[in-house]
Coordinates of C-alpha atoms in Angstrom, one line a residue:
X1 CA 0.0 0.0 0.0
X2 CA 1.5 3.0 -0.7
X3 CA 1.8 5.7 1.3
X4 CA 0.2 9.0 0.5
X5 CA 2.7 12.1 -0.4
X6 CA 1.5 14.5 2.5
X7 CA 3.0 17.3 0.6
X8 CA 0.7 16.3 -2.7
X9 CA -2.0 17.1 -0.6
X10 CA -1.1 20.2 1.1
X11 CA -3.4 23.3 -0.8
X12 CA -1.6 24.8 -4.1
X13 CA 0.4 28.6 -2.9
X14 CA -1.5 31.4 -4.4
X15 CA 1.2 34.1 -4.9
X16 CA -0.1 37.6 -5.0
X17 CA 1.4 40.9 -6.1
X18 CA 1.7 44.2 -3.4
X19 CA -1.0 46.6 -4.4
X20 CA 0.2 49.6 -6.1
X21 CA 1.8 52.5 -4.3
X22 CA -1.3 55.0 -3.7
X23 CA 0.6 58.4 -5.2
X24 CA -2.2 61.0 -4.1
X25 CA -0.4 60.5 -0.8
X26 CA 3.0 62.3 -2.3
X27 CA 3.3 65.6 -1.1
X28 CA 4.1 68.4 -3.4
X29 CA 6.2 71.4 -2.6
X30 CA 6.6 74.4 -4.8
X31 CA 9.5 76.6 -5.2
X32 CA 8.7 80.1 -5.3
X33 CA 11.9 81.6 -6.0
X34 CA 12.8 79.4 -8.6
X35 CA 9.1 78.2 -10.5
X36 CA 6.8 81.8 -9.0
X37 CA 9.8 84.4 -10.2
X38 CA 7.0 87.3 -10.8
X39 CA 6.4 88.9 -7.9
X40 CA 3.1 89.9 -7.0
X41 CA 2.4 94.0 -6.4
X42 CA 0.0 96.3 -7.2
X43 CA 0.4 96.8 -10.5
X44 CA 0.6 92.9 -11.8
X45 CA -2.0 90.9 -10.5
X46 CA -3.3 89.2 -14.1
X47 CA 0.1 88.4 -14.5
X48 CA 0.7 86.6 -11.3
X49 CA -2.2 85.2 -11.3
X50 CA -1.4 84.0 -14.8
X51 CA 1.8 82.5 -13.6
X52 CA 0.2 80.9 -10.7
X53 CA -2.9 79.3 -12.4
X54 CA -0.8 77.5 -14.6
X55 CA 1.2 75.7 -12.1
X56 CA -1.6 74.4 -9.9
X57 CA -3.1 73.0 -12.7
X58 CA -0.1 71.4 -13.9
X59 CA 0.3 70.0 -10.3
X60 CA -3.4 69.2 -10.2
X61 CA -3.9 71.7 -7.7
X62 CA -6.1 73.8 -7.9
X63 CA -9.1 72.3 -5.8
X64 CA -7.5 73.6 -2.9
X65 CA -7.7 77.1 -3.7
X66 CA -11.1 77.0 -5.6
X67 CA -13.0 75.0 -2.8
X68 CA -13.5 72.2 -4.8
X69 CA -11.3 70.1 -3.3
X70 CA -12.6 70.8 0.6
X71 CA -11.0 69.7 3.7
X72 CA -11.7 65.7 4.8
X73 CA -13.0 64.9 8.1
X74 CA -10.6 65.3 11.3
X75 CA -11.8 61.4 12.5
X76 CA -13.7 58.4 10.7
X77 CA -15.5 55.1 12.1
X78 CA -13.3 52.3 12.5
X79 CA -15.3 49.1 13.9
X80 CA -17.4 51.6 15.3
X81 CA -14.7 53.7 17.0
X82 CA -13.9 57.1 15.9
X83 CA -10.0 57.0 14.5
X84 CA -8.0 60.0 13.1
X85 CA -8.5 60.2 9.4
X86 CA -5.4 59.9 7.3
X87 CA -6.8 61.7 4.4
X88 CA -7.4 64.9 6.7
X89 CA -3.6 65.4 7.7
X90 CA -2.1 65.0 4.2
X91 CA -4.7 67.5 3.1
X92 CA -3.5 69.9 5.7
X93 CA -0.3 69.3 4.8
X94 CA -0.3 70.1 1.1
X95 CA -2.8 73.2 1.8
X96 CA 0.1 74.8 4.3
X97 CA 2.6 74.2 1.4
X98 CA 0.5 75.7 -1.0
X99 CA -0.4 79.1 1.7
X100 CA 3.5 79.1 1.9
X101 CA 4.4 79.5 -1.6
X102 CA 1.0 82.4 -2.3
X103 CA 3.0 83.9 0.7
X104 CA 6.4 83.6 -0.2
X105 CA 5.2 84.9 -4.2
X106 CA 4.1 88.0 -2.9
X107 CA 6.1 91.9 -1.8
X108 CA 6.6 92.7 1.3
X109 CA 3.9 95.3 1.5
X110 CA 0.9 92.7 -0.1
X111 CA 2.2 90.2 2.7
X112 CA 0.4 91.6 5.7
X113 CA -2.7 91.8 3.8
X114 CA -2.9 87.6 3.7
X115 CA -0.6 86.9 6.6
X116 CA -3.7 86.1 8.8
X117 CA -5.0 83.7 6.5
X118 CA -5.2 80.0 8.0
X119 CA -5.7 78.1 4.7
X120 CA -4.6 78.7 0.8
X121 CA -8.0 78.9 -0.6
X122 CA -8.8 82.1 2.4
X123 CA -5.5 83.9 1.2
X124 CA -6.1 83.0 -2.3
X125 CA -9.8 84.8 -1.9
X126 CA -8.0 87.9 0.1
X127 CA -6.3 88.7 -2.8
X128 CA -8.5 88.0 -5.4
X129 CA -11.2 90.7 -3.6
X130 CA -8.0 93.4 -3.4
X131 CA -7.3 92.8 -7.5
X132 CA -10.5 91.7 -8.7
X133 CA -13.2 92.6 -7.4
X134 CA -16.0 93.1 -9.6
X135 CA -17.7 96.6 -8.1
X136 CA -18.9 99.3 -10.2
X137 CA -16.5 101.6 -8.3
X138 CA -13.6 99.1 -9.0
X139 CA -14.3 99.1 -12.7
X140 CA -14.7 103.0 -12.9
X141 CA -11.4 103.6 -11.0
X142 CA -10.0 101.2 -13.5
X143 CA -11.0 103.3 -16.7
X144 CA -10.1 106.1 -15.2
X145 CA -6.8 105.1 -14.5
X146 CA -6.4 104.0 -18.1
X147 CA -7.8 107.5 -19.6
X148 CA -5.0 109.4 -17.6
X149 CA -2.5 107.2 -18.2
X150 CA 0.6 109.5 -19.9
X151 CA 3.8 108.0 -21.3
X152 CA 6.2 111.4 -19.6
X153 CA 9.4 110.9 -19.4
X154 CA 8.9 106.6 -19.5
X155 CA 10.1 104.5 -22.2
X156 CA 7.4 102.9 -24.5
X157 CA 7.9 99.6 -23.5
X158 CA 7.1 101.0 -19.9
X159 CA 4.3 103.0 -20.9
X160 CA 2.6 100.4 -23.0
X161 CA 3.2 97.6 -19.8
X162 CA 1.0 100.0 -17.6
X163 CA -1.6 100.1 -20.2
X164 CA -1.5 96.3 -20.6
X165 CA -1.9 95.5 -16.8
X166 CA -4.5 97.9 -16.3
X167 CA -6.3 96.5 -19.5
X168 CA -5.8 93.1 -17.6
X169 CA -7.5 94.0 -14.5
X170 CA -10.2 95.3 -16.2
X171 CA -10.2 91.5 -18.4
X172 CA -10.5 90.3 -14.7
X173 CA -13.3 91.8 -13.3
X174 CA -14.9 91.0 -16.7
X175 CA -14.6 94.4 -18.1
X176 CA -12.7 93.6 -21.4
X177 CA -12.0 96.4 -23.7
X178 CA -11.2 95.9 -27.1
X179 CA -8.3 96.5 -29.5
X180 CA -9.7 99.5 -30.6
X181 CA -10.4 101.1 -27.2
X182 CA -7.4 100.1 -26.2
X183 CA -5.1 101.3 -29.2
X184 CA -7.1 105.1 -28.6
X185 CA -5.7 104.8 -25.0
X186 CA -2.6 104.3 -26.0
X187 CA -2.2 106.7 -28.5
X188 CA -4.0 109.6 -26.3
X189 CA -1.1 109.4 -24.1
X190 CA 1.5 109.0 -26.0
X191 CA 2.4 113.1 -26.0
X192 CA 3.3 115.7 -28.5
X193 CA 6.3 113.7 -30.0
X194 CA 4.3 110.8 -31.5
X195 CA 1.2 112.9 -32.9
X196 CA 2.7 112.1 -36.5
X197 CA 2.1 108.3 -35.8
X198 CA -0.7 108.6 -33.5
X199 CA -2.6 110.9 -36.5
X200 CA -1.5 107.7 -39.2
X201 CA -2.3 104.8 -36.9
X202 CA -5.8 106.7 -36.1
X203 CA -6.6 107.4 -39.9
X204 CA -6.3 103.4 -40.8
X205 CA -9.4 102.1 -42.4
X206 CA -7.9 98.7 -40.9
X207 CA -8.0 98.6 -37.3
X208 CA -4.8 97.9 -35.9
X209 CA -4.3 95.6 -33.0
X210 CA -2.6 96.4 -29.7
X211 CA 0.2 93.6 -30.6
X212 CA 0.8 95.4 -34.4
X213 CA 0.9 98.7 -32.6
X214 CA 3.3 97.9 -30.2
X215 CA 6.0 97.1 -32.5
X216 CA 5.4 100.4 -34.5
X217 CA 6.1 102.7 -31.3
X218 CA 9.3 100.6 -30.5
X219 CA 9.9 101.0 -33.7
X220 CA 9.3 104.8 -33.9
X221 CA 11.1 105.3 -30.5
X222 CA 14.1 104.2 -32.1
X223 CA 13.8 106.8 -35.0
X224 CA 13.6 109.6 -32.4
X225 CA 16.2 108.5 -30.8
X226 CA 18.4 108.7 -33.5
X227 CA 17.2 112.0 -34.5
X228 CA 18.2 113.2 -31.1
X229 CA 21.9 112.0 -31.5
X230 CA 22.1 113.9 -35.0
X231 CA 20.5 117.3 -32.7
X232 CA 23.5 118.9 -31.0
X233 CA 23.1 122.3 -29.9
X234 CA 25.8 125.1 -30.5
X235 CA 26.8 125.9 -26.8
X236 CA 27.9 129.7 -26.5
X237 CA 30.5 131.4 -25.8
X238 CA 32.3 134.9 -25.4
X239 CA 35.4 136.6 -24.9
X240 CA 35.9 140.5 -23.5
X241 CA 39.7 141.4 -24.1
X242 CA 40.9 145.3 -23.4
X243 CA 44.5 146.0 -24.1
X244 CA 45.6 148.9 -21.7
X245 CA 48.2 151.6 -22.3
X246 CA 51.2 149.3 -24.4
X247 CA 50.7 146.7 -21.2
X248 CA 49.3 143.8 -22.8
X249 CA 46.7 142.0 -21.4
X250 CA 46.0 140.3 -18.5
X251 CA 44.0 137.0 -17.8
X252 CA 42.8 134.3 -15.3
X253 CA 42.3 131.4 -16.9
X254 CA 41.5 130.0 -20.4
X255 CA 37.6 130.3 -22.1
X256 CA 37.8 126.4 -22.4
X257 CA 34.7 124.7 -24.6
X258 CA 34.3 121.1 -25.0
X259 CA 31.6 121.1 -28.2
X260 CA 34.0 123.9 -29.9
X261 CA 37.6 123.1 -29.2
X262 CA 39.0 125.9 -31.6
X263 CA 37.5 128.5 -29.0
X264 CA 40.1 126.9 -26.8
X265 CA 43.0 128.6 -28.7
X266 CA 44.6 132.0 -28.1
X267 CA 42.9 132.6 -24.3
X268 CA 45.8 131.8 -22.6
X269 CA 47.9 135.2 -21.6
X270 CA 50.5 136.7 -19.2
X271 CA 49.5 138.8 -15.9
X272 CA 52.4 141.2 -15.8
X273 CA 50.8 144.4 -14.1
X274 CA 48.7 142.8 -11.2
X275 CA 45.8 141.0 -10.6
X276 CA 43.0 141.2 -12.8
X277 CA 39.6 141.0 -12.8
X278 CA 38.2 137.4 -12.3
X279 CA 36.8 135.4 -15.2
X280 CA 32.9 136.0 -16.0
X281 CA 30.9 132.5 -17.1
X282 CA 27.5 133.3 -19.2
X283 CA 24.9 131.7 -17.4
X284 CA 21.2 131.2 -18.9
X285 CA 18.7 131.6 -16.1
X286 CA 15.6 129.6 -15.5
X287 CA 14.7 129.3 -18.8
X288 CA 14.2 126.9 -21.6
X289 CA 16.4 126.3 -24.5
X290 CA 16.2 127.9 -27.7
X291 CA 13.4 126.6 -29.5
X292 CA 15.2 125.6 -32.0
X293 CA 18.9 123.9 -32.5
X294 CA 21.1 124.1 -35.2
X295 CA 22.2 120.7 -36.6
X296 CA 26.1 120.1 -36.6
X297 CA 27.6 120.8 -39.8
X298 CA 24.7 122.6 -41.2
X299 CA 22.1 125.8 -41.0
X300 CA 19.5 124.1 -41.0
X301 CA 16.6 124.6 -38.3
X302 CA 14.9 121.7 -36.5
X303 CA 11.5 122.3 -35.2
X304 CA 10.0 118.9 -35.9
X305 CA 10.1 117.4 -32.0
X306 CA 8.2 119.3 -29.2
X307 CA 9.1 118.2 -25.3
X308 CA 6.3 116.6 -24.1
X309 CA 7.5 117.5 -20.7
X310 CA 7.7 121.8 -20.9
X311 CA 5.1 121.3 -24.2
X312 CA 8.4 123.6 -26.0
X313 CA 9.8 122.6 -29.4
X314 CA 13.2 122.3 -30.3
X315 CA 13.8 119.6 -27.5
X316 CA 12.7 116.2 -26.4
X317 CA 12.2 115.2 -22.5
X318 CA 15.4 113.4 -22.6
X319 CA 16.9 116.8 -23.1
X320 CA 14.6 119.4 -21.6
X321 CA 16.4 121.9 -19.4
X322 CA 13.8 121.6 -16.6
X323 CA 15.1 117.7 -16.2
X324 CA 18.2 117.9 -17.1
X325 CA 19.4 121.7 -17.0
X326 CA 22.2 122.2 -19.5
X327 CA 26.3 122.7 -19.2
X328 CA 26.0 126.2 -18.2
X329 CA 28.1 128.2 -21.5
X330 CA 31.5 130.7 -20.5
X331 CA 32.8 133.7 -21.4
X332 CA 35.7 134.9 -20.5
X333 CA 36.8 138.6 -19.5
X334 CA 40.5 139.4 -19.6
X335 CA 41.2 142.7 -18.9
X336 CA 44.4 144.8 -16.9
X337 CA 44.5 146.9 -14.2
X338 CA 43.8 150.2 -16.0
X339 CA 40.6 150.0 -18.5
X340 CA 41.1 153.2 -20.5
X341 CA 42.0 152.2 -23.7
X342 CA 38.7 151.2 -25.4
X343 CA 40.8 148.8 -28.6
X344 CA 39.2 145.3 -28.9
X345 CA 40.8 142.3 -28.7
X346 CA 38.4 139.7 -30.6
X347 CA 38.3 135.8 -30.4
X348 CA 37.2 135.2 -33.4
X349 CA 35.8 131.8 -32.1
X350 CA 33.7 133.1 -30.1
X351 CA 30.0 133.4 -30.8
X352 CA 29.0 135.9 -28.5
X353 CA 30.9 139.4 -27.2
X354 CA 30.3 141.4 -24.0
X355 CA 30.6 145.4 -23.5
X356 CA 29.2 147.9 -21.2
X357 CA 29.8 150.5 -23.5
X358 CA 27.0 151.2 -25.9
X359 CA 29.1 153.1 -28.5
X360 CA 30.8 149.6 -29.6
X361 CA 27.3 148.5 -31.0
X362 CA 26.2 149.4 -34.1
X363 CA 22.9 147.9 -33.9
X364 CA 21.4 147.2 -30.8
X365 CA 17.6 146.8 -29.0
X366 CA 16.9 146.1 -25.0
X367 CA 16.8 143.0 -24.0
X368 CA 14.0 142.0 -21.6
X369 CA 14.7 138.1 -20.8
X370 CA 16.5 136.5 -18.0
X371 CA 19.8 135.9 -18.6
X372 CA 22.6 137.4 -17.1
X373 CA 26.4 137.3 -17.1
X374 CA 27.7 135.9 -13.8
X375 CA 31.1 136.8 -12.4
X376 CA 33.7 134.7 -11.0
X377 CA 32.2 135.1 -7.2
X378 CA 28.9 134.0 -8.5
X379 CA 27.2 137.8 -8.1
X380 CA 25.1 138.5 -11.7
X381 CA 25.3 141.2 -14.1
X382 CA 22.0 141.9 -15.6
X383 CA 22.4 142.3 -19.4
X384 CA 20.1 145.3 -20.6
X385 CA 20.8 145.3 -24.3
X386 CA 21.5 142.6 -27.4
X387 CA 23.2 144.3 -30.8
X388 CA 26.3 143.3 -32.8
X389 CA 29.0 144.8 -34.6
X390 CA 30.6 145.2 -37.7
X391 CA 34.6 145.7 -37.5
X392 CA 37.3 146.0 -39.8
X393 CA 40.3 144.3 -39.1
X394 CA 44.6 144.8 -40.2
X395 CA 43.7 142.8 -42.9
X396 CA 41.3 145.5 -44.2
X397 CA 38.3 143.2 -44.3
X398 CA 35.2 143.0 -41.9
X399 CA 33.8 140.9 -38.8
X400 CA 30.6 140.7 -37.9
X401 CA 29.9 140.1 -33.7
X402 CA 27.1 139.4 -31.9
X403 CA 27.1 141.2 -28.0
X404 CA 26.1 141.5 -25.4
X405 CA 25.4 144.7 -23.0
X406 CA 25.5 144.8 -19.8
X407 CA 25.7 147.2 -16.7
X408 CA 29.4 147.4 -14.9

């Protein structure tokens, strides 16, 4: 009789597989400094929120922040005892990450207005009331923003970013204006040195889109600025010389101009009897430039720029003497001890001259504006007449120069 295998009948080993990893209990942490690099202020909310929107959907979320995805129970039954619920502490856990990075994405003086918030979908709704909220007085202060906007003394690519982000905001609190609102916003405040373009892109028959019109200002920007470059205003200058009795002359210093170098020559003489007088610098007063500058090289006028800061032509913002008040012009005054003898002594690269006598001016008016020639300890001599001159010189021909008169 044979004996029975007791390991034929032992039951057949059923071999069974782990059961897959659940990965909705993985944590994820976001970096705001390297994945949230904007910023948010008061000026770019659609753009943050841009930014943000797009990585908590990629990371699956944004139920946290919308409410859709709400907070588990604290506890759940467990053979009829109430046990702590897994589910609820890995929901905390991710919300506090997510509260962290809205907090960490934000300026210092947005922070305090969510730093009370206990969950990301509370500090997610703090902001969203600040930067969108959908009022009638919210969407009025919004235009009105946008119809005062000016570009000033900004670049275009500045100026057309604040129109952009206010346009946004408006998007946001469903408000959207069009391209062709929003092209006659633009070009409203561009200011007096785009009307040329602003009067073309306005008599279109084909509306033109913001993106199109963007790329024409940059474009037109550039032009102007290389207008500018080719712009360079004759700085003046003068020189008052007096020989005395067979002394020579006698001088303090050298009438030294950097845009006209061959000024520079011949203003360097001896003091042999004395001190002299010190040197006087023209000065222009408060006022603006001369509305119009001469082009280097050539007589020709250029009118066709107007500042949009002082509303003057003849200037851009960049250059406008209320900004950026210009390198104040010299003259220089020689003179010896004694100042009887009345010969002239002329630096014929000069552009302007200076008496106080009236008898060296053969044409002359009064002069009413508010310049004045400032001497060397900074006291002003008011100029009370404008004329010019017409001299003959050893070589029997004639010079023509422009003074100016003053009171000694």
């Amino acid at each position: 009789m044979e004996k029975e295998n007791p390991a034929n009948n032992s039951p057949p080993h059923i071999a069974s597989t782990p059961p897959p990893q659940n990965t909705s209990t993985d944590l994820i942490s976001i970096n705001a400094t390297a994945q949230l690099p904007l910023k948010l202020t008061h000026l770019n909310y659609p753009s943050w929120r841009a930014q943000f929107n797009a990585l908590l959907f990629g990371y699956d979320l944004m139920g946290f922040v919308d409410g859709s995805k709400s907070c588990p129970p604290s506890t759940i039954m467990n053979d009829g005892k109430p046990t702590p619920n897994p589910d609820f502490a890995l929901w905390v856990r991710q919300d506090q990450l997510l509260l962290h990075a809205i907090i960490a994405s934000t300026s210092e003086n947005i922070m305090s207005f969510i730093a009370s918030a206990k969950t990301s979908r509370e500090a997610w709704q703090k902001l969203a009331h600040l930067y969108a909220n959908k009022s009638r007085s919210r969407v009025m202060s919004l235009k009105d923003r946008l119809s005062s906007l000016s570009r000033g003394t900004k670049s275009v690519s500045e100026y057309l970013q604040l129109i952009k982000t206010t346009a946004d905001e408006l998007a946001i609190v469903d408000s959207p204006l069009d391209d062709i609102d929003l092209v006659i916003y633009t070009l409203n405040g561009l200011g007096p040195e785009f009307k040329e373009i602003s009067a073309a892109m306005k008599a279109r028959e084909n509306p033109i889109t913001f993106e199109e019109l963007y790329d024409k200002l940059i474009d037109y920007e550039n032009f102007l600025k290389k207008e500018e470059m080719s712009h360079d205003a004759t700085v003046l200058t003068a020189n008052f010389t007096r020989r005395s009795n067979g002394q020579g002359t006698n001088s303090l210093g050298r009438n030294y101009n950097r845009q006209n170098p061959r000024s520079n020559n011949g203003q360097r003489n001896n003091n042999q009897h004395g001190p002299s007088r010190p040197p006087n610098f023209y000065r222009k007063a408060e006022s603006p430039p001369s509305h119009t500058t001469r082009r280097r090289g050539t007589d020709q006028l250029s009118t066709n720029v107007t500042c949009q800061y002082c509303d003057r032509p003849g200037h851009t913002a960049k250059k406008c003497y209320k900004l950026h008040p210009p390198s104040e012009p010299m003259v220089n005054f020689t003179s010896s001890n004694r100042l009887a003898a009345q010969d002239w002594l002329m630096d014929s690269a000069a552009t302007h001259h200076v008496t106080n006598n009236m008898q060296n001016l053969s044409l002359h008016s009064e002069y009413h504006g508010p310049d004045e020639i400032v001497v060397g300890d900074g006291s002003g001599l008011p100029i009370t007449h404008t004329g010019s001159s017409l001299l003959s010189s050893h070589s029997n021909s004639f010079i023509y120069l422009m003074f100016f008169s003053f009171l000694p």
